[in-house]
């Protein structure tokens, strides 16, 4: 069949006047050409020079090139795609290093399939959004059957064809696990009506994915939405329960649990559903930065659901894969890691990184290793050289043991059952509440101890939380062990070389006094969120004795939970922190006295409400005078804020009766469930089920806001959005009363 019958191709046909920089570039060109025409490719052969050891000759072909070879006594022979096709491209290397097309055979002896080209192994990973199995099934089922008929004996398509006709993967749960989950959700909603959960069913109405988050997780995200880590460690390591976590970090450097999920697989379909569900639970606020493992399906899903979010790979995920992916280098592992670390962590510019990277690959002959190629292709997702002007807030570390995600390892083990995890989940929540409450208490009652006369240390002692200040204090003291030398200077920027005698390393520090911009090659600020000793010593020697405001992240300060951004003047922040700490101490005393009797409680509550009203009125007046043209919107916002505060106080009053409610819950649970059954609704295909308050709210896909249904994702994913929330498999999940979606979210 002549490939010239294919129209619409933007890839030129191979000609003898086309030159390439390398044989890899030539193969990439041939792959692109093959993809546009409709056939798979393979590297047929290559040859090196005996003297220089460099490649001088290579031949690429159609995947059906050659003839099937098989012995008569073969057991379970693999199907072969070879049927004697002659289509191929032969390239050779000139004396000047350029590659040219020596010969090209265009004709094929089989049908070409441009519409189904993504099924071929050589093109399978080119575009994860188009290659995901469930997305393709919904977009073009007829082409699948056509391909199956044309290529039913091709081994590289066999697995795909088998999956095309299944009904979707489902969660593997032990008997009774669904009931355990239901009991957990009902208990959590009894404790707090805003507990959120959602489920996704496959085509056979079996549970495929499940997500939930408690109210504390939603509150934490409303305060700390800058960095989120999506941890799939337990799933990828094949733990007994396919568990994944959304993890954040609070102002005390403590992990926050922003959501849990049980997933059936790692397809784009699953991750799109999960990210969209989590997005809705968090009030449709996308994170500024999301950290994940290196995974093409995740990369595609996050890019689709969160197009404005900076997506990065966790460093420890990359580093821990090296022994497994490059195991054959074990005799040279230490030498390789020295060179690798120098390339990754000591490259100040992109040009420096590029030079060291290719030198490393040539030294250890790694250019043809597929995983190494993927690392380079994804370099902007993980290499520190490309991470300027971002902040990981300590969530991207060198090893998992150092990461905050590892704090959950003591609760979840490889053989942990669902029932055991449910008990551990309750412990996770209790422990996190206790640890944060203790850190808050210490912040209110303890004053940081100064260990030097440094103005930087004194400046930040009342600004940073205790945990961050102690880490920053180490950097201030460590500056004494640093010696700097000016390397270069131009009109705007001065470059310094800083020798750190503690770790015997040299660091590059770039200082722009006009803009108060400072960067260090150790990248402490990007990865930890506070300046390092190398930057501090440069500031000190430049006559700057206070940390520039842009390098004081509000998330690490005692004003982290304030709705107002910290001022440009840190002395104002210090004064505000003093007032805040004093009010917190007095509030604790008021709480102790006010709780002694109902009468004293009523007096204290009335006093708090009146004081809150007067303070809010004062703040509103200041904001109105500052922005006279927006007084209407400010008035509406302030009314909303005041109403939210009143509801918060009412929640505290209601919380006082929590023990009484729990005591009577056992007697009323059965009657409540019967009532829910009477109010339940039949779920139809395409509906959305969201668990919150007393139960589910039914809404069609067309009822979703623009953020969910259109603007959030590119066109190719519109059909990928499944039944975003669905009725769960056990009857108990189907017969829960409905509620409204907006009631399941916290006010922003």
XYZ file of C-alpha atoms in Angstrom:
748
model
C 0.000 0.000 0.000
C 1.431 3.376 -1.014
C 1.702 5.718 1.940
C 1.183 8.708 -0.321
C -2.551 8.112 -0.071
C -2.462 9.412 3.472
C -3.383 13.086 3.614
C -3.077 15.739 6.285
C 0.499 14.819 7.300
C 2.715 17.684 8.440
C 5.881 15.532 8.554
C 7.934 15.660 5.335
C 8.694 12.410 3.554
C 12.312 11.223 3.987
C 14.621 12.647 1.264
C 18.344 12.305 0.644
C 18.930 16.062 1.200
C 17.781 15.951 4.841
C 20.556 15.923 7.481
C 20.468 15.069 11.203
C 22.689 15.837 14.179
C 22.711 12.207 15.369
C 21.234 8.821 14.605
C 18.811 9.354 17.528
C 17.550 12.479 15.771
C 17.173 10.488 12.566
C 15.153 7.832 14.369
C 12.939 10.493 15.981
C 12.269 11.897 12.514
C 11.392 8.445 11.162
C 9.102 7.814 14.151
C 7.283 11.107 13.546
C 6.929 10.253 9.872
C 5.629 6.775 10.735
C 3.162 8.183 13.216
C 1.750 10.591 10.634
C 1.470 7.839 8.020
C 0.181 5.050 10.277
C 2.723 2.339 11.123
C 4.950 1.299 14.007
C 8.750 1.478 13.919
C 11.727 -0.479 15.192
C 15.495 -0.014 15.288
C 16.682 -2.734 12.929
C 20.461 -2.419 13.286
C 23.342 -0.040 14.022
C 27.131 -0.132 13.613
C 30.057 1.592 15.346
C 33.433 2.567 13.965
C 36.216 0.175 15.029
C 38.625 3.037 15.567
C 36.509 5.807 17.153
C 33.789 3.540 18.622
C 31.208 6.083 17.461
C 28.025 5.162 15.614
C 28.441 5.446 11.845
C 25.491 3.498 10.465
C 21.878 2.762 11.511
C 18.772 1.245 9.935
C 15.171 1.727 11.013
C 12.154 -0.146 9.731
C 8.428 -0.751 9.871
C 7.470 -3.023 12.757
C 6.287 -5.608 10.195
C 9.704 -5.718 8.465
C 11.187 -9.139 7.888
C 9.722 -12.612 8.292
C 8.571 -14.533 11.332
C 11.180 -16.975 12.629
C 10.093 -19.755 14.933
C 11.293 -23.281 15.655
C 8.841 -26.148 15.248
C 9.177 -27.229 18.862
C 8.507 -23.792 20.389
C 6.253 -23.877 23.455
C 3.610 -21.157 23.641
C 5.184 -19.078 20.849
C 4.634 -15.316 21.002
C 2.615 -13.825 18.129
C 4.845 -11.969 15.672
C 3.969 -8.842 13.670
C 6.480 -9.630 10.901
C 4.946 -10.321 7.473
C 7.814 -9.441 5.111
C 7.278 -5.677 4.803
C 10.277 -3.908 3.220
C 9.583 -0.337 4.407
C 12.733 1.082 6.017
C 15.158 4.009 6.280
C 18.952 3.586 6.258
C 21.142 6.460 7.572
C 24.919 6.960 7.576
C 27.328 9.391 9.237
C 29.412 11.842 7.170
C 32.979 12.867 7.988
C 31.703 16.164 9.441
C 29.529 14.315 11.952
C 26.215 14.960 10.184
C 23.880 12.065 9.344
C 22.126 11.640 5.983
C 19.559 9.264 4.480
C 21.446 6.592 2.530
C 18.330 4.750 1.380
C 14.574 4.878 1.939
C 11.923 2.267 1.099
C 8.484 3.835 1.173
C 6.045 1.060 0.158
C 4.356 -1.283 2.663
C 2.660 -4.628 1.970
C -0.091 -4.076 4.548
C -2.752 -1.557 5.500
C -1.653 1.675 7.202
C -3.611 2.868 10.243
C -2.994 6.541 11.092
C -6.118 6.758 13.287
C -4.921 3.895 15.508
C -1.178 4.582 15.421
C -1.068 5.253 19.199
C -1.485 1.494 19.810
C 1.960 0.690 18.410
C 4.639 0.207 21.053
C 6.938 2.776 19.417
C 4.269 5.510 19.734
C 2.589 4.378 22.922
C 4.077 6.968 25.313
C 4.098 9.983 23.002
C 0.908 11.525 24.426
C -0.455 10.043 27.681
C -3.701 12.019 27.342
C -4.516 10.317 24.034
C -3.103 6.943 24.993
C -5.095 6.304 28.154
C -7.202 3.234 27.546
C -10.518 4.354 29.008
C -10.372 7.738 27.275
C -9.795 6.070 23.894
C -12.599 3.595 24.467
C -15.081 6.448 24.905
C -13.754 8.494 22.003
C -13.422 5.971 19.181
C -14.757 2.452 19.893
C -15.325 1.670 16.211
C -11.680 2.184 15.316
C -10.731 -0.311 18.009
C -12.678 -3.135 16.411
C -11.212 -2.223 13.022
C -7.708 -2.385 14.411
C -8.437 -5.683 16.128
C -9.484 -7.205 12.824
C -6.466 -5.869 10.931
C -3.826 -6.675 13.552
C -5.271 -9.490 15.628
C -1.973 -11.402 15.604
C 0.301 -8.511 16.547
C 1.760 -9.158 20.005
C 2.322 -5.500 20.868
C -1.430 -4.832 20.574
C -2.742 -7.999 22.181
C -2.883 -6.637 25.718
C -4.524 -3.422 24.580
C -7.223 -5.294 22.699
C -7.963 -7.430 25.716
C -8.390 -4.329 27.873
C -10.584 -2.639 25.288
C -13.337 -5.181 25.884
C -13.225 -5.432 29.653
C -15.563 -3.533 31.950
C -12.930 -1.529 33.801
C -10.786 -2.438 36.761
C -12.194 -2.348 40.267
C -10.898 -2.153 43.807
C -9.950 -5.478 45.364
C -11.595 -5.430 48.790
C -11.959 -8.183 51.333
C -15.373 -9.248 52.538
C -16.837 -6.626 54.853
C -14.399 -3.862 53.888
C -17.121 -1.787 52.205
C -19.195 -1.938 55.395
C -16.186 -0.843 57.450
C -15.751 2.171 55.161
C -19.448 3.001 55.420
C -19.279 2.860 59.223
C -16.252 5.172 59.170
C -17.975 7.722 56.935
C -21.166 7.717 59.005
C -19.139 8.130 62.182
C -17.120 10.996 60.676
C -20.281 12.755 59.509
C -21.788 12.316 62.942
C -18.708 14.016 64.381
C -18.743 16.752 61.731
C -21.390 17.158 58.992
C -18.847 18.709 56.599
C -16.874 15.482 56.235
C -16.494 14.906 52.464
C -16.367 11.668 50.484
C -16.992 10.549 46.902
C -16.957 7.252 45.018
C -16.472 6.181 41.401
C -17.928 3.012 39.873
C -16.866 1.181 36.739
C -19.198 0.045 33.953
C -20.243 -2.998 35.984
C -21.234 -0.741 38.898
C -18.371 -2.036 41.013
C -16.325 0.260 43.211
C -13.261 1.546 41.348
C -12.032 4.641 43.207
C -12.883 6.160 46.562
C -11.874 9.516 48.083
C -12.497 11.165 51.444
C -11.212 14.065 53.534
C -12.097 15.245 57.020
C -12.967 18.826 57.924
C -9.548 19.483 59.473
C -7.930 18.611 56.141
C -10.106 21.165 54.349
C -9.339 23.797 56.989
C -5.603 23.116 56.741
C -5.707 23.464 52.967
C -7.542 26.793 53.223
C -4.541 28.081 55.209
C -1.722 26.259 53.406
C -2.583 25.728 49.745
C 0.856 26.625 48.403
C 2.419 23.139 48.310
C 0.721 19.717 48.162
C 2.411 16.324 47.893
C 0.448 13.517 46.233
C 2.024 10.361 47.646
C 1.419 7.041 45.835
C 4.142 5.080 47.648
C 1.815 2.519 49.225
C 0.084 1.865 45.897
C 3.230 1.569 43.771
C 4.864 -0.672 46.390
C 1.801 -2.956 46.180
C 0.644 -2.691 49.778
C -2.403 -4.725 50.753
C -4.613 -1.635 50.543
C -4.190 0.568 47.416
C -3.875 3.765 49.420
C -2.753 7.221 48.264
C -2.476 10.439 50.292
C -2.693 14.183 49.651
C -0.197 15.690 52.109
C 0.513 19.284 53.050
C 2.576 20.995 55.746
C 1.505 23.547 58.355
C 3.411 26.446 59.923
C 4.930 24.123 62.561
C 6.517 21.900 59.849
C 3.979 19.203 60.681
C 2.349 17.086 57.954
C -1.304 17.758 57.265
C -3.551 15.089 55.761
C -5.453 16.783 52.936
C -7.262 13.688 51.677
C -7.084 9.911 51.281
C -8.063 7.692 48.369
C -8.254 4.051 47.376
C -7.591 3.605 43.655
C -7.826 0.670 41.272
C -5.065 1.626 38.829
C -2.643 4.335 37.675
C -4.376 5.426 34.470
C -4.978 8.999 33.363
C -8.698 8.292 33.819
C -8.261 7.468 37.516
C -5.981 10.415 38.230
C -8.253 12.878 36.408
C -11.215 11.675 38.488
C -9.216 11.863 41.702
C -7.707 15.293 41.069
C -11.073 16.705 40.032
C -12.760 15.253 43.113
C -10.084 16.609 45.439
C -10.344 19.995 43.696
C -14.080 20.136 44.423
C -13.599 19.072 48.049
C -11.087 21.885 48.540
C -13.519 24.565 47.387
C -12.177 24.629 43.815
C -8.853 26.157 44.873
C -5.904 24.748 42.947
C -2.536 24.412 44.716
C 0.343 26.621 43.654
C 2.692 23.643 43.462
C 2.081 19.898 43.463
C 4.727 17.236 44.109
C 4.364 13.686 42.809
C 6.305 10.657 41.680
C 7.589 10.608 38.101
C 4.556 9.222 36.279
C 3.308 10.095 32.783
C -0.353 9.507 33.662
C -0.049 11.798 36.689
C 1.750 14.413 34.634
C -1.049 14.404 32.059
C -3.854 14.494 34.647
C -2.357 17.317 36.705
C -1.621 19.328 33.591
C -5.256 18.939 32.559
C -7.009 19.561 35.884
C -4.551 22.149 37.272
C -3.134 23.966 34.220
C -1.797 26.881 36.305
C -0.239 24.705 39.029
C 3.515 24.157 39.017
C 4.023 20.377 38.879
C 7.315 18.923 40.168
C 8.686 15.487 41.017
C 9.871 14.665 44.536
C 13.660 14.404 44.596
C 13.654 11.282 46.748
C 11.395 9.502 44.236
C 14.022 10.057 41.538
C 17.037 9.224 43.698
C 15.566 6.012 45.116
C 14.904 4.661 41.618
C 18.566 4.814 40.594
C 19.683 1.483 42.175
C 16.673 -0.289 40.652
C 16.821 1.280 37.200
C 20.624 1.248 36.901
C 21.409 -1.891 38.894
C 24.059 -3.028 36.418
C 26.130 0.013 37.463
C 26.478 -1.304 41.033
C 30.264 -1.873 40.756
C 30.611 1.819 39.849
C 27.660 3.081 41.922
C 29.654 5.307 44.287
C 31.607 6.910 41.467
C 28.419 7.387 39.450
C 26.590 9.038 42.369
C 29.463 11.482 42.934
C 29.249 12.597 39.286
C 25.436 12.514 39.311
C 25.165 14.651 42.458
C 27.655 17.153 41.066
C 25.588 17.448 37.890
C 22.249 17.741 39.683
C 23.089 19.794 42.760
C 26.146 21.819 41.718
C 25.046 23.104 38.309
C 24.343 26.815 38.672
C 23.109 27.426 35.102
C 21.170 25.365 32.587
C 24.184 25.370 30.276
C 26.358 23.946 33.045
C 23.789 21.252 33.743
C 23.561 20.295 30.061
C 27.322 19.967 29.729
C 27.692 17.834 32.859
C 24.647 15.687 32.050
C 25.843 14.581 28.629
C 29.372 14.073 29.913
C 27.967 11.811 32.667
C 25.895 9.797 30.194
C 28.850 9.309 27.869
C 31.163 8.290 30.721
C 28.779 5.539 31.860
C 27.312 4.767 28.402
C 23.735 5.708 29.379
C 22.488 7.571 26.306
C 20.377 4.614 25.148
C 18.803 3.871 28.557
C 15.091 4.662 28.295
C 14.643 5.702 31.943
C 17.615 8.064 31.746
C 16.134 9.557 28.594
C 12.850 10.131 30.454
C 14.746 11.865 33.285
C 16.262 14.287 30.819
C 12.923 14.843 29.089
C 11.355 15.664 32.466
C 14.367 17.649 33.765
C 12.316 20.808 34.394
C 10.113 18.809 36.777
C 12.872 17.779 39.215
C 16.382 19.164 38.578
C 17.156 21.883 41.185
C 18.809 24.042 38.517
C 15.343 24.739 37.085
C 13.664 25.395 40.458
C 14.379 29.097 40.902
C 11.492 31.179 42.324
C 9.578 28.203 43.727
C 9.187 26.987 47.304
C 8.662 23.364 48.323
C 8.142 24.182 52.028
C 10.292 21.218 53.018
C 8.162 18.641 51.162
C 10.822 17.699 48.574
C 13.721 15.964 50.325
C 16.696 13.799 49.378
C 15.243 10.600 50.890
C 11.829 9.339 51.950
C 12.983 8.944 55.552
C 13.516 12.737 55.660
C 10.155 13.506 54.046
C 7.037 14.433 55.974
C 5.174 11.729 54.039
C 7.219 9.095 55.885
C 5.533 10.108 59.149
C 2.563 7.980 58.039
C 4.713 4.854 57.619
C 4.254 3.961 61.284
C 0.495 3.685 60.679
C 0.522 1.795 57.360
C 2.509 -1.375 56.604
C 2.614 -3.713 53.621
C 0.160 -6.156 55.219
C -2.134 -3.635 56.929
C -5.755 -4.643 56.302
C -8.620 -2.255 55.672
C -10.015 -2.750 59.177
C -6.595 -2.105 60.713
C -6.105 1.020 58.611
C -9.487 2.446 59.675
C -8.352 2.235 63.297
C -4.992 3.728 62.367
C -6.738 6.501 60.422
C -8.487 7.595 63.586
C -5.095 7.563 65.349
C -3.588 9.682 62.560
C -6.243 12.356 63.054
C -5.979 12.300 66.843
C -2.177 12.471 66.796
C -2.179 15.366 64.321
C -4.674 17.346 66.439
C -2.569 16.719 69.545
C 0.749 17.655 67.928
C -0.590 20.874 66.418
C -2.338 21.868 69.656
C 0.914 21.343 71.582
C 2.900 23.402 69.056
C 0.308 26.206 69.245
C 0.415 26.108 73.050
C 4.214 26.345 73.068
C 4.073 29.274 70.648
C 1.733 31.141 73.012
C 3.608 30.373 76.230
C 7.292 30.175 75.295
C 9.717 32.793 74.019
C 12.466 31.792 71.612
C 15.948 31.795 73.136
C 18.560 33.901 71.331
C 22.017 32.311 70.966
C 23.929 35.137 69.284
C 23.906 38.932 68.914
C 22.983 38.548 65.236
C 20.387 41.110 64.049
C 18.947 38.422 61.742
C 18.287 36.100 64.668
C 16.680 38.860 66.727
C 14.579 40.002 63.769
C 13.031 36.592 63.132
C 12.646 35.448 66.759
C 9.174 37.013 67.007
C 8.208 36.383 63.382
C 8.894 32.694 62.705
C 7.148 29.878 64.537
C 9.375 28.094 67.060
C 10.076 25.129 64.782
C 11.154 27.250 61.818
C 13.068 29.701 64.003
C 15.169 26.884 65.479
C 16.120 25.756 61.960
C 16.817 29.336 60.858
C 18.881 29.843 64.011
C 21.173 26.997 62.931
C 21.818 28.861 59.675
C 22.549 32.131 61.498
C 25.095 30.422 63.751
C 26.536 28.501 60.781
C 27.310 31.752 58.965
C 30.336 32.109 61.257
C 31.871 29.084 59.508
C 31.550 30.642 56.056
C 34.101 32.670 54.124
C 33.091 34.596 51.025
C 35.013 35.838 48.027
C 33.684 38.207 45.360
C 33.899 36.526 41.964
C 32.358 39.076 39.604
C 30.226 42.189 39.516
C 28.201 44.031 36.896
C 25.727 46.917 36.995
C 23.041 44.953 38.831
C 24.427 41.686 40.183
C 27.357 40.612 42.329
C 28.510 36.985 42.333
C 30.165 35.487 45.418
C 31.881 32.198 46.081
C 31.157 31.095 49.653
C 33.308 28.446 51.303
C 31.365 26.523 53.971
C 33.932 25.025 56.340
C 31.329 22.882 58.092
C 30.656 20.662 55.073
C 33.806 21.631 53.118
C 31.773 22.729 50.093
C 31.801 25.837 47.895
C 28.565 27.608 46.999
C 27.677 30.315 44.489
C 25.583 33.241 45.788
C 24.079 35.848 43.450
C 23.071 39.194 45.036
C 21.100 41.981 43.359
C 21.031 44.896 45.791
C 18.646 47.009 43.700
C 15.899 44.364 43.715
C 16.968 42.736 47.011
C 17.177 39.413 45.133
C 19.508 36.746 46.482
C 20.030 33.200 45.211
C 22.289 30.467 46.569
C 23.319 27.289 44.785
C 22.413 25.238 47.887
C 18.795 26.287 47.181
C 17.782 26.266 50.821
C 15.091 28.878 50.252
C 13.530 26.983 47.356
C 13.467 23.644 49.172
C 13.056 24.701 52.827
C 11.507 28.158 52.666
C 14.090 30.205 54.598
C 17.478 31.707 53.758
C 20.695 29.735 54.234
C 23.928 30.687 56.013
C 25.607 31.431 52.680
C 23.009 34.047 51.784
C 23.104 35.465 55.329
C 26.865 36.018 55.260
C 26.574 37.767 51.877
C 23.821 40.049 53.200
C 25.912 40.801 56.271
C 29.034 41.660 54.259
C 26.905 43.801 51.900
C 25.728 45.944 54.817
C 22.196 44.497 54.925
C 21.204 43.482 58.468
C 17.617 42.355 58.024
C 16.055 39.595 55.927
C 14.354 41.094 52.841
C 10.566 40.727 53.261
C 10.210 38.636 50.088
C 12.267 35.909 51.786
C 10.004 35.698 54.825
C 7.196 33.327 53.847
C 3.991 34.031 55.726
C 3.307 30.285 55.955
C 6.259 29.963 58.397
C 5.285 32.911 60.606
C 3.110 33.282 63.671
C 0.719 35.185 61.381
C 0.318 32.180 59.068
C -3.381 31.761 59.861
C -4.192 35.447 59.423
C -6.351 36.376 56.439
C -4.278 39.533 55.966
C -0.904 39.278 54.198
C 2.088 40.251 56.299
C 3.251 43.824 55.853
C 6.339 44.825 53.930
C 7.703 46.074 57.266
C 8.592 43.151 59.480
C 8.685 45.319 62.596
C 4.936 45.753 62.165
C 4.628 41.983 61.951
C 6.604 41.638 65.177
C 4.294 44.101 66.930
C 1.262 42.268 65.592
C 2.666 38.938 66.783
C 3.195 40.353 70.263
C -0.421 41.538 70.366
C -1.610 38.203 68.985
C 0.330 36.164 71.549
C -0.927 38.351 74.384
C -4.553 37.964 73.272
C -4.127 34.195 72.951
C -2.810 33.943 76.523
C -5.702 36.040 77.822
C -8.172 33.938 75.802
C -6.880 30.786 77.479
C -7.389 32.352 80.912
C -10.882 33.471 79.866
C -11.642 29.959 78.660
C -10.543 28.426 81.959
C -12.634 30.851 84.025
C -15.613 30.885 81.684
C -15.977 27.094 81.643
C -16.442 26.780 85.422
C -20.223 27.255 85.254
C -23.004 27.886 82.753
C -23.390 31.460 83.992
C -19.700 32.288 83.593
C -19.750 30.556 80.219
C -22.618 32.776 79.012
C -20.835 35.906 80.236
C -17.596 34.937 78.468
C -19.415 34.050 75.243
C -21.313 37.347 75.190
C -18.088 39.244 75.829
C -16.312 37.452 72.992
C -19.164 38.097 70.573
C -19.328 41.787 71.458
C -15.543 42.211 71.244
C -15.464 40.390 67.902
C -18.216 42.612 66.532
C -16.435 45.811 67.579
C -13.045 44.664 66.235
C -14.609 43.631 62.918
C -16.374 47.007 62.685
C -13.083 48.804 63.293
C -11.328 46.706 60.633
C -14.170 47.291 58.189
C -13.958 51.057 58.673
C -10.224 51.034 57.992
C -10.655 48.952 54.834
C -13.535 51.130 53.590
C -11.533 54.339 54.016
C -8.550 52.742 52.265
C -10.677 51.561 49.310
C -13.647 53.978 48.922
C -14.551 52.763 45.420
C -15.066 49.176 46.557
C -17.093 49.835 49.660
C -20.037 47.802 48.402
C -18.019 44.650 47.842
C -16.142 45.148 51.106
C -19.407 45.497 52.993
C -20.696 42.244 51.483
C -17.439 40.463 52.268
C -17.442 41.709 55.839
C -21.038 40.592 56.327
C -19.964 37.165 55.125
C -16.955 37.153 57.443
C -19.042 38.193 60.452
C -21.616 35.524 59.679
C -18.825 32.952 59.389
C -17.437 33.982 62.769
C -20.867 33.746 64.347
C -21.267 30.256 62.884
C -17.850 29.318 64.215
C -18.872 30.386 67.714
C -22.115 28.462 67.386
C -20.158 25.402 66.324
C -18.113 25.675 69.505
C -21.323 25.824 71.538
C -22.629 22.791 69.702
C -19.303 21.044 70.244
C -19.852 21.228 73.988
C -22.728 18.782 73.581
C -20.725 16.372 71.395
C -20.317 13.775 74.098
C -24.059 13.765 74.743
C -24.783 13.261 71.039
C -22.355 10.368 70.802
C -23.905 8.719 73.840
C -27.286 8.687 72.152
C -26.015 7.920 68.656
C -26.194 4.163 69.103
C -29.909 4.331 69.969
C -30.818 6.587 67.040
C -28.549 5.213 64.310
C -31.009 2.556 63.165
C -33.952 4.944 62.996
C -31.849 7.539 61.174
C -30.822 4.941 58.613
C -34.464 3.964 58.012
C -35.289 7.615 57.462
C -32.418 7.928 55.027
C -33.692 4.950 53.044
C -37.076 6.614 52.660
C -35.437 9.821 51.397
C -32.939 8.061 49.090
C -32.848 8.640 45.331
C -32.239 6.292 42.440
C -28.933 7.130 40.765
C -28.869 7.266 36.989
C -25.868 7.127 34.699
C -24.057 10.456 34.429
C -25.100 11.686 37.865
C -22.757 13.001 40.505
C -22.838 11.818 44.109
C -21.103 13.789 46.834
C -21.064 12.594 50.424
C -21.480 15.341 52.954
C -23.617 16.226 55.962
C -26.428 13.634 56.097
C -25.502 11.997 52.796
C -25.348 12.449 49.023
C -26.375 15.274 46.714
C -27.481 14.222 43.226
C -26.482 16.438 40.347
C -25.934 15.867 36.635
C -22.692 16.563 34.826
C -24.408 19.518 33.183
C -24.948 21.038 36.640
C -21.220 21.275 37.288
C -19.703 24.735 37.184
C -17.498 25.872 34.331
C -14.379 25.019 36.293
C -15.369 21.357 36.345
C -17.081 20.901 33.017
C -15.243 23.050 30.476
C -12.509 25.506 31.305
C -10.549 23.247 33.580
C -9.488 20.671 30.989
C -8.485 20.517 27.344
C -10.927 19.163 24.798
C -9.388 15.711 24.634
C -10.300 15.124 28.287
C -13.910 16.238 28.130
C -14.984 12.676 27.427
C -12.550 11.363 30.009
C -14.487 12.846 32.910
C -16.367 9.796 34.146
C -19.320 9.715 36.442
C -17.329 11.930 38.748
C -19.161 10.805 41.852
C -21.265 7.688 41.800
C -23.390 5.487 44.011
C -21.215 2.993 45.830
C -21.620 -0.771 45.568
C -23.225 -1.692 48.944
C -26.932 -0.814 49.250
C -26.195 1.251 52.348
C -24.304 3.778 50.229
C -27.144 4.058 47.733
C -29.835 4.871 50.271
C -28.368 7.911 51.968
C -30.334 11.133 52.011
C -29.314 13.969 49.747
C -27.721 17.265 50.650
C -26.286 20.268 48.815
C -22.751 20.348 47.475
C -21.960 23.843 48.785
C -22.799 22.700 52.298
C -19.993 20.156 52.171
C -17.345 22.850 51.808
C -15.784 25.222 54.242
C -16.283 28.949 53.605
C -13.232 30.406 51.894
